[in-house]
Amino acid sequence: MIRINENFLKLQASYLFSTIAKRVNDFQSQNPETEIIKLGIGDATRALPAACIAALHSSVDEMAADTSFRGYGPEQGYPFLREKIAQHDFQARNVDIAADEIFISDGAKCDTGNFQEILSTDISFAVPDPVYPVYVDTNVMAGRTGEFENGRYQNITYLECTKENNFIPDLPRSPVDLIYLCFPNNPTGATISKADLAKWVDYARKNKSLILFDAAYEAFIQDEELPHSIYEIPGAKEVAVEFRSFSKTAGFTGTRCAFTVVPKACKAYDSKGAQQSLHALWNRRHSTKFNGVSYPVQRAAEAVYSEAGKKQVAEIIAYYMKNAARIRQEMDLLGLDCVGGRNSPYIWIDAKGDSWDLFDNLLNNAGVVCTPGAGFGTCGNQYIRLSAFNSFENVEKAMNRISRALKK
Ligand SMILES: *Cc1c(COP(=O)(O)O)cnc(C)c1O
């Protein structure tokens, strides 16, 4: 008899996006003339940088001739891309990460989800609340949690991110083995200082824990003092793995390219307490289960680091940050408390009540779609997330409509 992995039955159906879609559809059918503006999405809307498009065209042409055709590439990624990443994203910031510590992949979603596979199933782990759901669900699938009760899974340490702690979670009271952190944060848009991040690195070193640091929104950081990488903290290489992506940086959400940094110095242990290499394990897992990102896409990612590419990426980020500033300006005028939007494309707004009530209010009275924070965890129940991923014209229109609707 073929049997299933029953851990999958513990997963909560994600009603969030289906419920949003249903309410939006109902509203649209009753108000066919209203042009709905979607500020709920976490998806890029600007076209790929011209430098990436040029690299795509020329690499596709290479594939068209036998003499320059490429078949299977290295599973870990082509050296041309790994070297550029090491140089521009790390060494240029005085962070000593080598090209062979970088694993190219088709997404930070997959990598943040898959990384737990090389860790024991009986470890304890902590996730932020509110949280990017991938960290939680993949651990549920792996059997690291109990049942779901009262909005939370048993056997997860939830790191509460609230107004009281400036959306930077406090260290867990009892030791945990694995910790997920995401800064700049999705969904809150909050950032972490070097001093606060150093506390987590110290904690991990003292407790022999591992930090999985999701830096997918690193490119949105404007404040010079904020760390772009956890490896800017001394000692982090021994206790942290970092995830990056070209998705939000350069609009690769549909093109697919990301990378994971597993330093050779990163420590983990077997059941006898002997040190084992996470780098070796991840290399084995990655090369067994993944066959590399396509050659043209890796060439497109490489172009992000060219002079033209850097300039074009900076323009895209600046465009979204102008949207974010406009959103924050309107929220401030309306007297709504919010975080984010200064070093991230998300603004996390205190709904002063149930997040679905504000969602309905904005939809019905302003024709604007947001994401109710309840979909990201218990600590999101009183918040909504607005995203800066849209055209400036639409953001401007949305802010004017929200202003009119909420001042009534
Ligand atoms: C968008 C996002 C990613 C990136 O995912 P990709 O699979 O690389 O597109 C990773 N982490 C968070 C928190 C995100 O919001």
Coordinates of C-alpha atoms and ligand atoms in Angstrom, one line a residue:
M1 CA 0.0 0.0 0.0
I2 CA 1.4 3.3 -1.1
R3 CA 1.3 5.7 1.9
I4 CA 1.8 9.5 2.1
N5 CA 4.0 11.7 4.1
E6 CA 1.4 12.6 6.7
N7 CA 3.3 15.7 7.7
F8 CA 1.7 17.3 4.6
L9 CA -1.7 16.9 6.3
K10 CA -0.6 19.2 9.1
L11 CA -0.2 22.1 6.6
Q12 CA -2.7 24.8 6.8
A13 CA -4.4 25.6 3.5
S14 CA -3.3 29.1 2.5
Y15 CA -6.6 30.9 2.4
L16 CA -4.8 34.3 2.2
F17 CA -4.4 34.8 -1.6
S18 CA -7.5 32.8 -2.5
T19 CA -9.6 34.9 -0.1
I20 CA -8.0 38.1 -1.4
A21 CA -8.8 37.0 -5.0
K22 CA -12.4 36.2 -4.2
R23 CA -13.0 39.5 -2.4
V24 CA -11.4 41.4 -5.3
N25 CA -13.5 39.5 -7.9
D26 CA -16.7 40.1 -6.0
F27 CA -15.9 43.8 -5.7
Q28 CA -15.0 44.1 -9.4
S29 CA -18.2 42.4 -10.6
Q30 CA -20.2 44.8 -8.5
N31 CA -18.1 47.8 -9.6
P32 CA -17.1 47.0 -13.2
E33 CA -16.1 50.6 -13.8
T34 CA -13.6 50.8 -11.0
E35 CA -10.0 50.3 -12.0
I36 CA -8.5 48.3 -9.1
I37 CA -4.9 49.1 -8.0
K38 CA -3.0 46.2 -6.6
L39 CA -0.5 47.1 -3.9
G40 CA -0.6 43.6 -2.4
I41 CA 1.8 41.9 -4.6
G42 CA 5.5 41.1 -3.8
D43 CA 6.4 40.8 -7.5
A44 CA 8.5 43.1 -9.6
T45 CA 6.7 45.1 -12.3
R46 CA 9.6 46.9 -14.1
A47 CA 11.2 45.3 -17.1
L48 CA 14.5 43.6 -16.9
P49 CA 17.5 45.9 -17.1
A50 CA 18.7 46.5 -20.7
A51 CA 22.1 45.0 -19.9
C52 CA 20.4 41.7 -18.9
I53 CA 18.3 41.7 -22.1
A54 CA 21.4 42.2 -24.2
A55 CA 23.2 39.4 -22.4
L56 CA 20.2 37.1 -22.9
H57 CA 20.1 37.8 -26.6
S58 CA 23.8 37.2 -27.2
S59 CA 23.9 34.0 -25.1
V60 CA 20.8 32.7 -26.9
D61 CA 22.8 33.2 -30.1
E62 CA 25.7 31.3 -28.7
M63 CA 23.3 28.4 -28.1
A64 CA 22.4 28.5 -31.8
A65 CA 25.9 27.5 -33.1
D66 CA 27.5 24.1 -32.5
T67 CA 30.8 25.8 -31.8
S68 CA 29.5 27.9 -28.9
F69 CA 26.6 25.7 -27.7
R70 CA 26.6 24.8 -24.0
G71 CA 25.0 21.7 -22.6
Y72 CA 25.0 20.8 -18.9
G73 CA 26.9 23.4 -16.9
P74 CA 28.4 23.0 -13.4
E75 CA 25.5 22.4 -11.0
Q76 CA 26.9 25.0 -8.6
G77 CA 26.9 27.7 -11.4
Y78 CA 29.3 28.9 -13.9
P79 CA 32.6 30.4 -12.5
F80 CA 32.0 33.7 -14.4
L81 CA 28.9 34.4 -12.3
R82 CA 30.2 33.0 -9.0
E83 CA 33.3 35.1 -9.3
K84 CA 31.4 38.3 -10.1
I85 CA 29.1 37.8 -7.1
A86 CA 32.0 37.1 -4.7
Q87 CA 33.8 40.2 -6.0
H88 CA 30.9 42.7 -6.2
D89 CA 28.5 41.6 -3.4
F90 CA 31.1 40.5 -0.8
Q91 CA 34.8 41.4 -1.4
A92 CA 33.8 45.0 -2.4
R93 CA 32.3 45.3 1.1
N94 CA 35.4 43.8 2.7
V95 CA 33.6 40.5 3.3
D96 CA 35.8 37.6 2.6
I97 CA 33.6 35.2 0.7
A98 CA 35.1 33.1 -2.1
A99 CA 33.5 32.1 -5.4
D100 CA 33.4 28.5 -4.5
E101 CA 31.3 29.3 -1.4
I102 CA 28.5 30.5 -3.7
F103 CA 25.9 28.2 -5.1
I104 CA 23.8 29.5 -8.0
S105 CA 20.2 28.3 -8.0
D106 CA 16.8 29.0 -9.6
G107 CA 15.4 30.8 -6.5
A108 CA 15.8 31.8 -2.9
K109 CA 12.4 30.4 -2.3
C110 CA 13.7 26.9 -3.2
D111 CA 17.0 27.3 -1.3
T112 CA 15.4 28.7 1.9
G113 CA 12.9 25.8 1.7
N114 CA 15.4 23.1 0.8
F115 CA 18.3 23.9 3.1
Q116 CA 16.7 22.3 6.1
E117 CA 17.0 18.9 4.3
I118 CA 20.7 18.6 5.2
L119 CA 19.9 19.2 8.9
S120 CA 18.6 16.6 11.4
T121 CA 14.8 16.3 11.8
D122 CA 15.0 16.4 15.6
I123 CA 16.5 19.9 15.9
S124 CA 14.6 22.9 17.4
F125 CA 14.0 25.9 15.2
A126 CA 12.8 29.5 15.4
V127 CA 11.0 31.7 12.8
P128 CA 10.0 35.3 12.9
D129 CA 6.3 36.1 13.4
P130 CA 5.1 37.6 11.0
V131 CA 7.0 35.3 8.6
Y132 CA 7.6 34.4 4.9
P133 CA 5.6 31.2 5.0
V134 CA 8.2 29.0 3.1
Y135 CA 10.4 28.7 6.2
V136 CA 7.5 27.3 8.3
D137 CA 5.8 25.0 5.7
T138 CA 9.0 23.3 4.6
N139 CA 9.8 22.4 8.2
V140 CA 6.2 21.1 8.7
M141 CA 6.7 18.9 5.6
A142 CA 9.9 17.6 7.1
G143 CA 8.1 16.6 10.4
R144 CA 9.8 19.1 12.7
T145 CA 6.5 20.5 14.1
G146 CA 3.5 19.2 15.9
E147 CA -0.1 20.0 15.0
F148 CA -1.5 23.5 14.2
E149 CA -3.5 24.9 17.1
N150 CA -4.8 28.4 17.8
G151 CA -2.9 29.9 14.8
R152 CA 0.5 28.3 15.6
Y153 CA 2.3 25.0 15.1
Q154 CA 3.6 23.2 18.1
N155 CA 7.3 22.8 18.5
I156 CA 8.1 26.1 16.7
T157 CA 9.7 28.9 18.6
Y158 CA 8.0 32.0 17.2
L159 CA 10.1 35.2 17.3
E160 CA 7.6 38.0 17.8
C161 CA 8.2 41.1 15.8
T162 CA 6.1 43.9 17.2
K163 CA 6.0 47.6 17.6
E164 CA 7.5 47.2 21.1
N165 CA 10.7 45.7 19.8
N166 CA 10.8 47.8 16.6
F167 CA 10.1 44.6 14.6
I168 CA 13.5 43.2 15.6
P169 CA 12.9 39.9 17.5
D170 CA 14.3 39.3 21.0
L171 CA 16.7 36.4 21.4
P172 CA 14.9 33.1 22.3
R173 CA 14.7 32.4 26.0
S174 CA 15.7 28.8 25.6
P175 CA 18.3 27.6 23.1
V176 CA 17.3 26.8 19.6
D177 CA 19.4 25.0 17.0
L178 CA 18.2 26.7 13.8
I179 CA 17.1 30.3 13.3
Y180 CA 15.5 31.9 10.3
L181 CA 16.1 35.7 9.9
C182 CA 15.1 37.9 7.0
F183 CA 16.4 41.5 6.7
P184 CA 15.2 43.8 5.1
N185 CA 12.1 41.9 6.2
N186 CA 9.2 40.6 4.2
P187 CA 6.5 41.4 5.2
T188 CA 7.4 44.2 7.7
G189 CA 10.0 46.1 5.7
A190 CA 12.0 46.4 9.0
T191 CA 15.8 46.4 8.9
I192 CA 18.4 45.3 11.4
S193 CA 21.5 47.2 12.6
K194 CA 25.0 45.7 12.7
A195 CA 24.8 45.8 16.6
D196 CA 21.5 43.9 16.7
L197 CA 22.6 41.4 14.1
A198 CA 25.8 40.8 16.1
K199 CA 23.7 39.7 19.1
W200 CA 22.2 36.9 16.9
V201 CA 25.6 35.9 15.7
D202 CA 26.9 35.8 19.3
Y203 CA 23.9 33.8 20.3
A204 CA 24.5 31.3 17.5
R205 CA 28.1 30.9 18.4
K206 CA 27.4 30.4 22.0
N207 CA 24.6 27.8 21.4
K208 CA 26.2 26.1 18.4
S209 CA 23.2 27.1 16.3
L210 CA 22.8 27.9 12.7
I211 CA 21.3 31.1 11.2
L212 CA 19.6 31.0 7.8
F213 CA 19.8 34.6 6.8
D214 CA 17.5 35.7 3.9
A215 CA 18.8 38.8 2.3
A216 CA 16.5 38.8 -0.8
Y217 CA 15.8 42.6 -0.3
E218 CA 19.4 43.6 0.4
A219 CA 19.4 45.8 -2.8
F220 CA 16.8 48.1 -1.3
I221 CA 19.0 49.2 1.6
Q222 CA 19.7 53.0 1.4
D223 CA 21.1 53.6 4.9
E224 CA 24.9 53.3 4.7
E225 CA 25.1 52.0 8.3
L226 CA 22.9 48.9 7.7
P227 CA 24.5 45.5 6.9
H228 CA 23.8 44.1 3.4
S229 CA 25.2 40.7 4.4
I230 CA 25.3 38.9 7.7
Y231 CA 29.0 38.2 7.0
E232 CA 29.7 41.9 7.7
I233 CA 29.4 40.7 11.4
P234 CA 32.7 39.2 12.6
G235 CA 32.4 35.5 13.3
A236 CA 29.2 35.1 11.2
K237 CA 30.9 32.8 8.6
E238 CA 31.0 30.0 11.2
V239 CA 27.3 30.1 12.0
A240 CA 25.4 31.5 9.1
V241 CA 24.2 30.7 5.6
E242 CA 23.0 33.6 3.4
F243 CA 20.3 33.6 0.7
R244 CA 20.3 36.2 -2.1
S245 CA 18.2 36.5 -5.2
F246 CA 18.1 38.5 -8.4
S247 CA 14.3 38.4 -8.2
K248 CA 13.7 41.7 -6.4
T249 CA 17.1 43.2 -7.1
A250 CA 16.8 43.1 -10.9
G251 CA 13.3 41.9 -11.7
F252 CA 14.2 38.2 -12.2
T253 CA 11.0 36.9 -10.6
G254 CA 10.0 35.3 -13.9
T255 CA 13.5 34.8 -15.2
R256 CA 14.8 32.8 -12.1
C257 CA 18.2 33.2 -10.7
A258 CA 19.4 33.3 -7.1
F259 CA 22.3 32.1 -4.9
T260 CA 23.1 30.7 -1.5
V261 CA 26.4 31.4 0.3
V262 CA 27.6 28.5 2.4
P263 CA 31.0 29.4 3.8
K264 CA 33.5 26.6 4.2
A265 CA 34.0 27.6 7.8
C266 CA 30.3 27.2 8.6
K267 CA 30.0 24.6 11.4
A268 CA 27.5 21.9 12.1
Y269 CA 27.7 18.7 14.1
D270 CA 26.8 15.0 13.9
S271 CA 25.1 13.0 16.7
K272 CA 28.5 12.4 18.3
G273 CA 29.2 16.1 18.4
A274 CA 31.9 15.9 15.8
Q275 CA 32.1 18.9 13.4
Q276 CA 30.8 18.4 9.9
S277 CA 31.1 20.6 6.8
L278 CA 27.8 22.2 5.8
H279 CA 29.5 23.3 2.6
A280 CA 30.3 19.7 1.6
L281 CA 26.8 18.6 2.5
W282 CA 25.0 21.3 0.6
N283 CA 27.4 20.8 -2.4
R284 CA 26.4 17.1 -2.4
R285 CA 22.7 17.9 -2.0
H286 CA 22.7 20.6 -4.7
S287 CA 24.6 18.6 -7.3
T288 CA 22.5 15.5 -6.7
K289 CA 19.1 17.2 -6.9
F290 CA 19.7 20.2 -9.1
N291 CA 21.2 20.6 -12.6
G292 CA 22.1 24.2 -12.7
V293 CA 20.5 27.4 -13.9
S294 CA 20.3 27.8 -17.7
Y295 CA 23.3 29.4 -19.4
P296 CA 21.5 32.4 -20.8
V297 CA 20.0 33.2 -17.4
Q298 CA 23.4 33.1 -15.7
R299 CA 24.7 35.4 -18.4
A300 CA 21.8 37.7 -17.7
A301 CA 22.6 37.6 -14.0
E302 CA 26.3 38.3 -14.7
A303 CA 25.2 41.5 -16.6
V304 CA 23.7 42.8 -13.4
Y305 CA 27.4 43.4 -12.3
S306 CA 28.5 45.3 -15.5
E307 CA 28.8 49.1 -15.3
A308 CA 25.6 49.5 -17.3
G309 CA 23.8 46.8 -15.4
K310 CA 24.7 48.3 -12.0
K311 CA 23.4 51.7 -13.2
Q312 CA 20.2 50.2 -14.5
V313 CA 19.5 48.2 -11.4
A314 CA 20.1 51.3 -9.3
E315 CA 17.5 53.1 -11.4
I316 CA 14.9 50.3 -10.9
I317 CA 15.5 50.3 -7.2
A318 CA 15.2 54.1 -7.0
Y319 CA 11.9 53.9 -8.9
Y320 CA 10.4 51.5 -6.4
M321 CA 11.8 53.5 -3.5
K322 CA 10.1 56.6 -4.8
N323 CA 6.9 54.7 -4.7
A324 CA 7.7 53.5 -1.1
A325 CA 8.4 57.1 0.0
R326 CA 5.1 58.3 -1.5
I327 CA 3.2 55.5 0.4
R328 CA 4.9 56.4 3.6
Q329 CA 4.2 60.1 3.1
E330 CA 0.5 59.4 2.8
M331 CA 0.4 57.0 5.8
D332 CA 2.1 59.7 7.9
L333 CA -0.4 62.3 6.7
L334 CA -3.2 60.0 7.7
G335 CA -1.6 59.4 11.1
L336 CA -1.2 55.7 10.5
D337 CA 1.7 54.1 12.3
C338 CA 4.0 52.2 9.9
V339 CA 7.4 50.6 9.5
G340 CA 9.4 49.8 6.4
G341 CA 9.5 51.6 3.0
R342 CA 12.8 53.3 3.8
N343 CA 15.2 50.4 3.0
S344 CA 12.7 48.0 1.6
P345 CA 9.8 47.9 -0.9
Y346 CA 7.2 47.0 1.9
I347 CA 5.3 49.2 4.2
W348 CA 3.8 47.5 7.3
I349 CA 0.9 49.5 8.6
D350 CA -0.9 49.3 11.9
A351 CA -4.6 48.8 11.0
K352 CA -5.6 49.7 14.6
G353 CA -8.0 46.7 14.4
D354 CA -8.5 43.6 12.4
S355 CA -6.3 43.5 9.3
W356 CA -9.2 42.2 7.1
D357 CA -11.4 45.1 8.1
L358 CA -8.8 47.6 6.8
F359 CA -8.4 45.4 3.7
D360 CA -12.1 45.5 3.0
N361 CA -12.2 49.3 3.7
L362 CA -9.4 50.0 1.2
L363 CA -10.9 47.7 -1.4
N364 CA -14.5 48.9 -1.2
N365 CA -13.8 52.6 -0.6
A366 CA -10.6 53.1 -2.5
G367 CA -10.4 50.2 -5.0
V368 CA -6.9 49.4 -3.6
V369 CA -5.7 45.9 -2.8
C370 CA -3.3 45.4 0.1
T371 CA -2.2 42.2 1.9
P372 CA -3.8 41.6 5.3
G373 CA -1.0 40.9 7.8
A374 CA -3.0 38.0 9.3
G375 CA -1.7 35.9 6.4
F376 CA 1.8 36.1 7.7
G377 CA 1.2 35.0 11.3
T378 CA -0.4 35.9 14.6
C379 CA 1.6 39.1 15.0
G380 CA 0.3 40.3 11.7
N381 CA -3.4 40.3 12.8
Q382 CA -3.5 44.0 13.2
Y383 CA -1.4 45.0 10.2
I384 CA -1.6 45.3 6.5
R385 CA 1.3 45.3 4.0
L386 CA 1.5 47.7 1.1
S387 CA 4.0 47.0 -1.6
A388 CA 5.9 49.5 -3.7
F389 CA 6.0 47.2 -6.7
N390 CA 3.8 49.1 -9.2
S391 CA 4.0 52.1 -11.4
F392 CA 4.4 55.5 -9.8
E393 CA 1.2 56.7 -11.5
N394 CA -0.8 53.9 -9.9
V395 CA 0.8 54.5 -6.5
E396 CA -0.1 58.2 -6.7
K397 CA -3.7 57.3 -7.7
A398 CA -3.9 54.8 -4.9
M399 CA -2.6 57.2 -2.3
N400 CA -5.1 59.9 -3.4
R401 CA -8.0 57.4 -3.2
I402 CA -6.9 56.0 0.2
S403 CA -6.6 59.5 1.5
R404 CA -10.1 60.4 0.4
A405 CA -11.5 57.1 1.7
L406 CA -9.9 57.2 5.2
K407 CA -10.5 60.9 5.8
K408 CA -14.3 60.4 5.4
Ligands
LIG1 C1 10.8 37.2 -3.0 C2 11.5 36.6 -1.8 C3 12.5 35.7 -2.0 C4 13.0 35.4 -3.4 O1 12.5 34.3 -4.0 P1 13.0 33.8 -5.4 O2 12.6 32.3 -5.3 O3 14.5 34.0 -5.5 O4 12.2 34.5 -6.4 C5 13.1 35.1 -0.9 N1 12.8 35.4 0.3 C6 11.8 36.3 0.6 C7 11.5 36.7 2.0 C8 11.1 36.9 -0.5 O5 10.1 37.7 -0.3

